[in-house]
XYZ file of C-alpha atoms in Angstrom:
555
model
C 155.845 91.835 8.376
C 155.488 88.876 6.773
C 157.639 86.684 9.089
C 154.777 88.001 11.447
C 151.847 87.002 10.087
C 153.150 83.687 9.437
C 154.217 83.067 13.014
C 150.590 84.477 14.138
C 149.378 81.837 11.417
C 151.613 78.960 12.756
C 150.716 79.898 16.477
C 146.495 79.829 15.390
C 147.016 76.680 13.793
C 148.702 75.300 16.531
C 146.085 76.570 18.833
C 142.916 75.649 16.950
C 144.890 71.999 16.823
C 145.227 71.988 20.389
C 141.185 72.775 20.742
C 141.010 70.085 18.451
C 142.173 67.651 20.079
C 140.726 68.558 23.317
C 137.359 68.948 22.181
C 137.942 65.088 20.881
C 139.203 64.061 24.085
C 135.987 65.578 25.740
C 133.893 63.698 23.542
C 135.431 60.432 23.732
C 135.524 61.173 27.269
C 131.295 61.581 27.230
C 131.206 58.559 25.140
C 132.969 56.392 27.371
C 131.028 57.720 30.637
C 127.742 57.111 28.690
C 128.330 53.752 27.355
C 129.683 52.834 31.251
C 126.508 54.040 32.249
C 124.358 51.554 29.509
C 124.113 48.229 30.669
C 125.773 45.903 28.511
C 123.142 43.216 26.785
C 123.374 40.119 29.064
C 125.832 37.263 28.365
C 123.353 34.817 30.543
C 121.970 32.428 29.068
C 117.611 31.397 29.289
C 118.821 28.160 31.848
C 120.469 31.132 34.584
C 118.146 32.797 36.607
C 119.163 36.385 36.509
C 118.412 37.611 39.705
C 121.003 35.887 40.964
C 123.672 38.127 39.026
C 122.779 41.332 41.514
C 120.776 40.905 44.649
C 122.029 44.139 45.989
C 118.884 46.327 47.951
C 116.710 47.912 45.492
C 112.975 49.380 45.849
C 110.682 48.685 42.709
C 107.409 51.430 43.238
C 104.481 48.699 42.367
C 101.138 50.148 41.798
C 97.751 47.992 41.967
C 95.051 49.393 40.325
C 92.652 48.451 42.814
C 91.292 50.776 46.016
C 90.666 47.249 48.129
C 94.290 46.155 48.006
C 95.247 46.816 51.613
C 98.494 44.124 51.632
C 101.751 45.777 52.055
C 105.318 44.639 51.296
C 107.740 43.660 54.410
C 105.861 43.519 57.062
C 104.881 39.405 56.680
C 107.276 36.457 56.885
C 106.753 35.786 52.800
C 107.361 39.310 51.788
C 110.727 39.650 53.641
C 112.274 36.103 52.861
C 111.669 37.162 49.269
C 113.351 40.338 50.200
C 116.401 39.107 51.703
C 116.965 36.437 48.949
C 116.531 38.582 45.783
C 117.813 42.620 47.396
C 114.021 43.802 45.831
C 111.782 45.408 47.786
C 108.315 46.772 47.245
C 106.748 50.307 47.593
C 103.301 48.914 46.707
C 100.932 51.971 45.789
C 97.108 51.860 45.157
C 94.575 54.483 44.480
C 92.392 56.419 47.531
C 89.634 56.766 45.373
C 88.073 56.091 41.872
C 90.795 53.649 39.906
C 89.965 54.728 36.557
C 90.652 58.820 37.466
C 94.220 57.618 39.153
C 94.996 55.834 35.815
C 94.227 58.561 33.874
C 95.736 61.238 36.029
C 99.387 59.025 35.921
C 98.965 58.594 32.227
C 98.387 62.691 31.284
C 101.434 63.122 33.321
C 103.385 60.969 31.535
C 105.250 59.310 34.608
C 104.376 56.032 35.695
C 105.641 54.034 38.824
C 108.080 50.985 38.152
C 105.470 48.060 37.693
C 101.858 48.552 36.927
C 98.626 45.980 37.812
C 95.603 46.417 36.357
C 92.571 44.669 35.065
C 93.614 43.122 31.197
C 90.476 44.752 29.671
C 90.888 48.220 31.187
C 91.123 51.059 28.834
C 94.457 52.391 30.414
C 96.542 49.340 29.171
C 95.816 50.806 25.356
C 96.720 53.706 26.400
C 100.022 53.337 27.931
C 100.718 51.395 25.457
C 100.242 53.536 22.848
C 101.534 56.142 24.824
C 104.834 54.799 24.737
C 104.978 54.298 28.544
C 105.725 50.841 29.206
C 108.706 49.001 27.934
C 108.330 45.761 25.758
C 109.441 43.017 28.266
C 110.669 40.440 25.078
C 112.996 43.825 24.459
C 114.239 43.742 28.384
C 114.633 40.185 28.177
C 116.439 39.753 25.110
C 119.009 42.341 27.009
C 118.899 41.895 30.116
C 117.668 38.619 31.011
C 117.182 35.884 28.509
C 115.959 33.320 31.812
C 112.439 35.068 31.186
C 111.451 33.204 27.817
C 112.335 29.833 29.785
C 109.538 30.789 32.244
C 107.095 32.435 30.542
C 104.314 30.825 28.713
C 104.795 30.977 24.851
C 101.056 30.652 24.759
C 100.557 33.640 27.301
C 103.140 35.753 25.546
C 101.366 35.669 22.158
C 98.155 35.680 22.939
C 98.921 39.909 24.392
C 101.833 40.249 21.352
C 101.047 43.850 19.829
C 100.777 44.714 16.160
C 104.464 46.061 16.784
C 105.161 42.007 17.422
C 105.990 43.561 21.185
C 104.806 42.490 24.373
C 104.213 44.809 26.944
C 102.232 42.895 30.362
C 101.876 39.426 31.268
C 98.982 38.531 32.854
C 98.194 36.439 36.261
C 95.378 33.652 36.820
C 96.149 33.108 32.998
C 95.524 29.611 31.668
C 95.543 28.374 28.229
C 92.710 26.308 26.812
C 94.557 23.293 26.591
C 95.399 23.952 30.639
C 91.742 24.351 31.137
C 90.580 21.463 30.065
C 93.476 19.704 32.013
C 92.766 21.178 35.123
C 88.810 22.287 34.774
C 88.183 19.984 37.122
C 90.609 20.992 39.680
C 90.085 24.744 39.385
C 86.208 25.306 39.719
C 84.512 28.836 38.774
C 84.514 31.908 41.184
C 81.337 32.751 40.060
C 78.699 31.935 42.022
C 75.009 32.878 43.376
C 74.666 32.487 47.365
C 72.312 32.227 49.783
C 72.825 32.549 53.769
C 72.430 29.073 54.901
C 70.214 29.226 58.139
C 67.713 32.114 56.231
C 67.622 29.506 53.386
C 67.120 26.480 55.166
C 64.257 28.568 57.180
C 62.500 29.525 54.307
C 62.393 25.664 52.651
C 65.586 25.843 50.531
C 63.490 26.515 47.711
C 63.986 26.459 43.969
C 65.435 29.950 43.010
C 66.197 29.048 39.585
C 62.742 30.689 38.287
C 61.620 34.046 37.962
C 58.593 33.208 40.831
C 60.957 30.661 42.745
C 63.682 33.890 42.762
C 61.262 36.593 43.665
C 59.056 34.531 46.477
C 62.313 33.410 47.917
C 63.363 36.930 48.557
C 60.127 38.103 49.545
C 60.193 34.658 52.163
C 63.768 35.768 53.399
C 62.925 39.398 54.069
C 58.929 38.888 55.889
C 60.609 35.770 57.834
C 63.945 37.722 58.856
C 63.399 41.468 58.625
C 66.176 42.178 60.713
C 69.792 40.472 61.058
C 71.612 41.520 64.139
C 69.695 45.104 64.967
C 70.133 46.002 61.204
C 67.618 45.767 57.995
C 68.088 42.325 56.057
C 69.018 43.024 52.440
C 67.644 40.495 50.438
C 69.778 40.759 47.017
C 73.714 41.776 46.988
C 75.310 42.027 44.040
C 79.226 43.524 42.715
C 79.554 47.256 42.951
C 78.282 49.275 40.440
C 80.465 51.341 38.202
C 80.397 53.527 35.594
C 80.018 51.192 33.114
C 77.477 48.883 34.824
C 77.448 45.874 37.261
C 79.379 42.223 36.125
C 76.503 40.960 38.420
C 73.790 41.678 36.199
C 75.524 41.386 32.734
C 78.674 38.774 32.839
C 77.822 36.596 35.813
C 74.111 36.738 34.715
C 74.566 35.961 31.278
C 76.713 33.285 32.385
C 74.151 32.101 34.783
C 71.451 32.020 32.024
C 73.652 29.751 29.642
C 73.497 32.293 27.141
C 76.064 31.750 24.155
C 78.774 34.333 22.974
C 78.317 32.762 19.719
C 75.682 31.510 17.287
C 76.348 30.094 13.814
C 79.742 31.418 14.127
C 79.072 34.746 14.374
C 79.565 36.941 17.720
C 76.381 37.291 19.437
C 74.939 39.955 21.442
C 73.679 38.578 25.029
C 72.758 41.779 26.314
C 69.402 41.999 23.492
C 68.961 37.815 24.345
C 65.581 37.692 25.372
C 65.740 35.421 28.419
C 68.249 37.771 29.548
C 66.294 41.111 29.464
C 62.951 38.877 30.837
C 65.521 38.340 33.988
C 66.865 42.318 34.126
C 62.698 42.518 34.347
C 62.773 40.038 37.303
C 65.595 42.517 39.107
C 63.383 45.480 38.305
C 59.818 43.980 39.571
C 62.222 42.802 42.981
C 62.717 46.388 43.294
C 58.824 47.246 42.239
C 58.425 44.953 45.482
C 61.219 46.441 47.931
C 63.694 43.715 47.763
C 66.104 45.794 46.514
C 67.674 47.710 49.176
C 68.761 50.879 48.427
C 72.394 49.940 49.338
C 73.175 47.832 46.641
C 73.115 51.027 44.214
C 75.627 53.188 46.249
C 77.635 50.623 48.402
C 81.492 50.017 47.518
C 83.517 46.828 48.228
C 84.552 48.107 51.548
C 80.710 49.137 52.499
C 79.976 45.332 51.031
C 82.655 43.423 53.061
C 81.729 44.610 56.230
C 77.728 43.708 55.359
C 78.758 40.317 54.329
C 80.423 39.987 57.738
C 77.620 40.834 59.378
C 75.697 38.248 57.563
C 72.986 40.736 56.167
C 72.861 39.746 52.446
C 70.208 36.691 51.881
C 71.269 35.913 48.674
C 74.351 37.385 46.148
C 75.385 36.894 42.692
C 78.805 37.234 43.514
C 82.317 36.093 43.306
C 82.901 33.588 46.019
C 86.661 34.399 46.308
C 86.025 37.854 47.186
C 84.543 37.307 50.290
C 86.643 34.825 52.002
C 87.700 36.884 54.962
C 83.831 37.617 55.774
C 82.995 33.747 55.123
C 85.236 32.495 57.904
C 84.560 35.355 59.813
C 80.540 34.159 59.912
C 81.933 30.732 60.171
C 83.987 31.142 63.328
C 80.343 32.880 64.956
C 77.876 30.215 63.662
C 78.610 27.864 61.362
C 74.945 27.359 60.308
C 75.371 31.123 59.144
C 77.859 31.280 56.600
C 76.968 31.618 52.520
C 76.835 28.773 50.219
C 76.189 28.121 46.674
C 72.939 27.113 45.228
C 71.175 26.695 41.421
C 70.095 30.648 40.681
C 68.594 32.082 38.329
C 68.559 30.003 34.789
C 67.189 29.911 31.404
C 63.453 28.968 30.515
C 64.715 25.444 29.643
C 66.498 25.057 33.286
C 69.886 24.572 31.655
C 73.047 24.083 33.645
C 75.021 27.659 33.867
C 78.241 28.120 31.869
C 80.281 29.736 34.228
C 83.448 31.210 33.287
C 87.166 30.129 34.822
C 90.913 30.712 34.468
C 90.832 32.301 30.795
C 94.378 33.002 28.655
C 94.080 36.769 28.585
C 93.729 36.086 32.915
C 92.439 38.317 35.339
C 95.294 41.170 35.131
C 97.740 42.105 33.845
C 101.612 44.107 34.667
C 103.649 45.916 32.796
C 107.079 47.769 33.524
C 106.825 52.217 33.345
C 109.402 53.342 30.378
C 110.424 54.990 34.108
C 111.458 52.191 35.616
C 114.656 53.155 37.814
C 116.441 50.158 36.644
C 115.044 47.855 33.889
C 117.426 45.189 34.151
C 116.711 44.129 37.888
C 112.802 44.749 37.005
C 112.965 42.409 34.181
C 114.921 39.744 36.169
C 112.544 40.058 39.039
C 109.475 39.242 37.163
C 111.377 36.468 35.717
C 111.730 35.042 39.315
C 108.333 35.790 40.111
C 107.207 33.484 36.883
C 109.511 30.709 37.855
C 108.535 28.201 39.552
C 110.979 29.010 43.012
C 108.934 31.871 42.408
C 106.062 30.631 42.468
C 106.464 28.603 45.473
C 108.219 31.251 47.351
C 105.119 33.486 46.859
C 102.501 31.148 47.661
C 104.320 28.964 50.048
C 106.203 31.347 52.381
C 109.827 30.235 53.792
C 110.484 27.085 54.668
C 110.409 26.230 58.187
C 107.929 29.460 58.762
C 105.363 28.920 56.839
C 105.394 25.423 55.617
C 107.237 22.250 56.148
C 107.529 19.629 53.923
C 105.835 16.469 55.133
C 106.619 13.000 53.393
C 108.331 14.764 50.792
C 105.345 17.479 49.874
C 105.466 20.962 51.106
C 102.554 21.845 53.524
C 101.900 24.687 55.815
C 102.600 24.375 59.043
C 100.160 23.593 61.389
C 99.979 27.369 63.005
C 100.138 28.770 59.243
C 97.318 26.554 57.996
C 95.215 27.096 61.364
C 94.910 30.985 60.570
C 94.540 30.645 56.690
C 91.286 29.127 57.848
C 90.243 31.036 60.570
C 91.184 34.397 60.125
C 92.421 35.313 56.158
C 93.278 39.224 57.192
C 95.616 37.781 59.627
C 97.131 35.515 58.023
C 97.813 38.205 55.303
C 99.631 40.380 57.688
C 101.384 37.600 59.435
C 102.688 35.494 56.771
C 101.720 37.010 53.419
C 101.865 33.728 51.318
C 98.713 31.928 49.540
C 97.659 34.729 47.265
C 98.497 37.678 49.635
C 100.408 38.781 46.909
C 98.322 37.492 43.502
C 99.707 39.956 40.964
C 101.848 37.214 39.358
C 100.282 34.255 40.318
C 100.012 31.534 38.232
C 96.709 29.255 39.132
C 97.853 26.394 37.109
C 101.592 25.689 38.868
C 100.377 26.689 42.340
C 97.862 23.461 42.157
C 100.651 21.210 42.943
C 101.141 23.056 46.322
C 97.152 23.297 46.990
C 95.904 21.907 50.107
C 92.195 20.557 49.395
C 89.614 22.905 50.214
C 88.071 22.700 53.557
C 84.495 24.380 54.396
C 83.403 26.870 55.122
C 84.917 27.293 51.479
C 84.543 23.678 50.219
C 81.008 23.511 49.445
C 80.936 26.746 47.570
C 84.047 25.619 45.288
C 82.456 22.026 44.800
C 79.257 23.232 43.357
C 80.740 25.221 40.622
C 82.828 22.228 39.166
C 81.436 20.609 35.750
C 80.242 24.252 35.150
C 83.025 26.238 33.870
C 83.554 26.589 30.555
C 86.885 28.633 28.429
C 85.750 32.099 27.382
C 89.687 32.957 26.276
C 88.757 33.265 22.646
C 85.980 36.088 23.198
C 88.594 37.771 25.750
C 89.536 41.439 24.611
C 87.869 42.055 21.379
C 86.399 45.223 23.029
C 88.381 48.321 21.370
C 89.882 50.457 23.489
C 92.062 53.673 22.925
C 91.522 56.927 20.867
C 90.394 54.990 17.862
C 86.994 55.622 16.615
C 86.096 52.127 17.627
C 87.455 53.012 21.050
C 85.900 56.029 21.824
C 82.445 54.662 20.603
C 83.128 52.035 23.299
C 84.164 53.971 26.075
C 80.616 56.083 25.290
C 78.647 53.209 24.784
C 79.595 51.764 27.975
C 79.238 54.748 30.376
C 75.486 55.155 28.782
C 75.502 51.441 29.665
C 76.487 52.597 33.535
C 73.937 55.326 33.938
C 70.800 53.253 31.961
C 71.611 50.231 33.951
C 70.213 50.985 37.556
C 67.205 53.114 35.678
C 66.099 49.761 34.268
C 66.040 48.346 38.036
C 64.416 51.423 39.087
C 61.754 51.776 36.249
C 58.251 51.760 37.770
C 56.993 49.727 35.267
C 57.722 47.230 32.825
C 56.061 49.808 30.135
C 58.835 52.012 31.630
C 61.480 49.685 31.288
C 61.010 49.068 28.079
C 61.245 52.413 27.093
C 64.506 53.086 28.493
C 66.320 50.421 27.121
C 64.977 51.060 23.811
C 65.896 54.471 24.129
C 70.329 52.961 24.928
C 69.840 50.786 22.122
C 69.310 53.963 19.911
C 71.806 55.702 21.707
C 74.016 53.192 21.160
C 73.445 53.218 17.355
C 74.264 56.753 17.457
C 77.179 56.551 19.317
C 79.291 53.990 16.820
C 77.792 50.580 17.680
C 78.296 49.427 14.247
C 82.135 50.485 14.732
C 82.192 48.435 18.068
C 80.843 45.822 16.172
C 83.072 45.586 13.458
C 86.283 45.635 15.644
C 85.280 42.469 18.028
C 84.141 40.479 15.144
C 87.789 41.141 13.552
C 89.242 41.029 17.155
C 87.059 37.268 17.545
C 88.776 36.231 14.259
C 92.103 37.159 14.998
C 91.572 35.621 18.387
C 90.650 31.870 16.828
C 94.216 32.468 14.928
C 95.983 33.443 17.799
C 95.003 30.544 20.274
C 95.760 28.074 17.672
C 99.187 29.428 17.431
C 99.516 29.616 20.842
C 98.787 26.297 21.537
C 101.315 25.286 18.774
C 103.860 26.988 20.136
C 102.782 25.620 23.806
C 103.070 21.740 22.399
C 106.309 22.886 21.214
């Protein structure tokens, strides 16, 4: 018996070693096929582009957080050169309806497509960010693609560095103030307040740059031309407006008026500026006097584009970029018909407007999902898209295609340049270069390729120059997020979007008085004094970080 039990001992030792050791195997066996599926950290260094290392066919998803966009990827000469020479296609994906519901839908799901545009000051880039659902893109370059840091801007990259010293988007139509002043003079201001030529010049080309000048113009426009092509003249067109207000009537006015965004240091608060709410009066007696047409409350950018086509705004305060489609499309009809820029509405003392440009923080900004099907070749694309082959490739098409290089200096070609000025929706389609694809652009490089300005653009781009002024150091000190500065901001602003258009529909100035005092009470009670606290710590932070910036920039 005992001879037994110590064989049966020997033989469960023997098999529990044999489990052992398999179990090990199995493990090491995981390990191995985990680590093989981990991409090594890169052993390039910041002078290779990285994109060269794998330009085997991939498909990014790329979402643009704008209904409008209506460009899509491989069907123009630009888009599939860039195809064929890097292996990266795009699935480009934009919302059917309301933006800010899409961004919040994607966000509560928790799954987000490979890159993300959106607007820098939109409340969804807090909360991805917070979230967890972007990556940090120094992290992805320090292991994947080191080239990145050699074409990025330092001053671009610290200016949206995160309290967790991370940066998660990088912004296009981004310049630093330093840039500005270098090129101010190159790259005018998109802001802008039109008039229909031929109505204008009928009317006397009068001074608009009064409250009386402003309203009798109008009045002139719509009891001279009551009708434009079968259909009811508008008189005023302004942006959209949203639920948190119109940029017509707050940034591009304000701007407009010469109002400052400082005094004594100190952040001030434009929207109580006096001159300012005695012009929001000016917008309410035009309606008091039915020259504002009902449209402009309810009409979206596609309901716009296709009235601005048809010629039936008189005047705008609007972005002049945004309508160059419609501009060339008037042109090509009647020259005499097309919009151009004149002096609008100003400031009691008639001073010249302050119009904002190319700021640091930019226009938007992307970021890469924490979903990203493969972070390494998303990483090493943007990379390309920031260099400067990148740069060119995007805005200059293929060579021989597009443009041709003429005494040394690329150009497009003669057929290229023909419908870039004639007909911007086909060119789009057809060749997809010169901003079809903007969500990396960078204003600044792309000068160097510019070909001057030609009308029916010119004149509209050449009145805005000495105007433009740097606003990057007031650019997002607005909290966003679930903080209790946040939240009071998100409030404050959608009681900004609904009190807006009552203030231009108050039928009286009594009236109009009483509903604004009424949001400024509302506003107290909805955290103002938070708000306030967080952009004047946001404005001081900001003076720090552009002076670093710009240190590291000289550097």
């Amino acid at each position: 018996m005992g001879r037994m039990k110590l064989r049966r001992a020997f033989y469960l030792a023997f098999i529990i070693s044999i489990m052992a050791s398999l179990m090990v195997a199995c493990s090491a066996n995981k390990k191995e096929e985990a680590s093989s599926t981990e991409k090594p950290k890169s052993n390039l260094s910041a002078d290779e582009p990285g994109w060269k290392e794998d330009t085997s066919p991939i498909t990014f998803d790329w979402y643009i957080n704008f209904s409008w966009f209506a460009n899509k990827w491989g069907n123009d000469a630009t888009s599939k050169y860039i195809t064929e020479k890097t292996g990266v296609s795009l699935n480009i994906m934009t919302p059917a309806g309301n933006e800010a519901e899409k961004m919040n839908t994607m966000i509560a799901s928790g799954s987000l497509p490979d890159f993300i545009t959106l607007g820098w000051g939109e409340e969804a880039v807090k909360q991805m960010i917070e979230g967890e659902l972007v990556l940090p893109l120094n992290e992805l370059a320090d292991q994947y693609d080191p080239y990145f840091f050699n074409v990025s801007d330092p001053a671009k990259l610290e200016w949206y560095r995160q309290e967790d010293g991370n940066v998660y988007g990088y912004p296009n139509a981004s310049s630093s103030p330093a840039n500005f002043e270098k090129y101010k003079e190159l790259k005018p201001s998109n802001q802008t307040f039109l008039v229909r030529k031929d109505i204008y010049e009928a009317i006397g080309s009068p001074d608009m740059r009064t409250p009386e000048g402003f309203l009798n113009a109008l009045k002139a426009a719509k009891e001279k031309f009551p009708e434009v092509n079968g259909a009811p003249l508008i008189p005023l067109g302004l942006h959209e407006f949203t639920d948190t207000g119109n940029s017509s009537l707050e940034w591009y006015l304000q701007n407009f008026l010469a109002i400052p965004m400082e005094k004594d240091g100190e952040l001030y608060d434009r929207s109580t500026d006096p001159e300012y709410l005695k012009w929001l009066k000016v917008f309410r007696e035009a309606n008091e006097e039915g020259l504002l047409a009902k449209d402009i409350f309810i009409d979206k950018r596609p309901q716009m584009e296709e009235k601005i086509a048809q010629g039936r705004y008189f005047a705008m305060l609007y972005q002049r970029s945004d309508m160059q489609a419609q501009q060339l499309s008037l042109y090509a009809n009647d020259p005499n018909s097309v919009y151009i820029a004149v002096d609008g509405p100003a400031n009691e003392q008639l001073d010249q407007p302050t119009l904002a440009g190319d700021s640091l923080a930019g226009w938007t900004i992307t970021l890469i999902s924490k979903d990203v099907k493969d972070p390494e070749r998303a990483i090493r694309f943007m990379s390309y898209l920031l260099s400067e082959e990148g740069q060119k490739d995007m805005y200059l098409g293929p060579e021989g295609v597009v443009h041709e290089v003429v005494n040394g200096k690329p150009q497009f070609t003669k057929e290229a340049y023909e419908l870039l000025t004639t007909d911007r929706t086909a060119f789009d389609k057809k060749y997809g270069a010169s901003h079809t694809f903007w969500m990396l652009m960078d204003t600044d490089m792309q000068l160097q390729w510019q070909t001057p300005t030609e009308e029916p653009f010119k004149q509209m781009e050449d009145w805005t120059k000495g105007k433009t002024k740097s606003f990057a150091v007031y650019d997002d000190i607005n909290p966003q997020g679930t903080s209790e500065a946040g939240i009071a901001n998100s409030k404050i602003a959608q009681e900004w979007g609904k009190t807006l258009p009552k203030l231009l529909l108050a039928k009286s100035e009594e009236e109009f008085e009483k509903i604004y005092q009424e949001f400024q009470e509302k506003r107290d009670e909805l955290g103002y004094d938070k708000v306030r606290e967080y952009q004047e710590k946001r404005f001081a932070e900001n003076k720090v970080k552009i002076e670093k910036a710009e240190t590291q920039k000289k550097e």
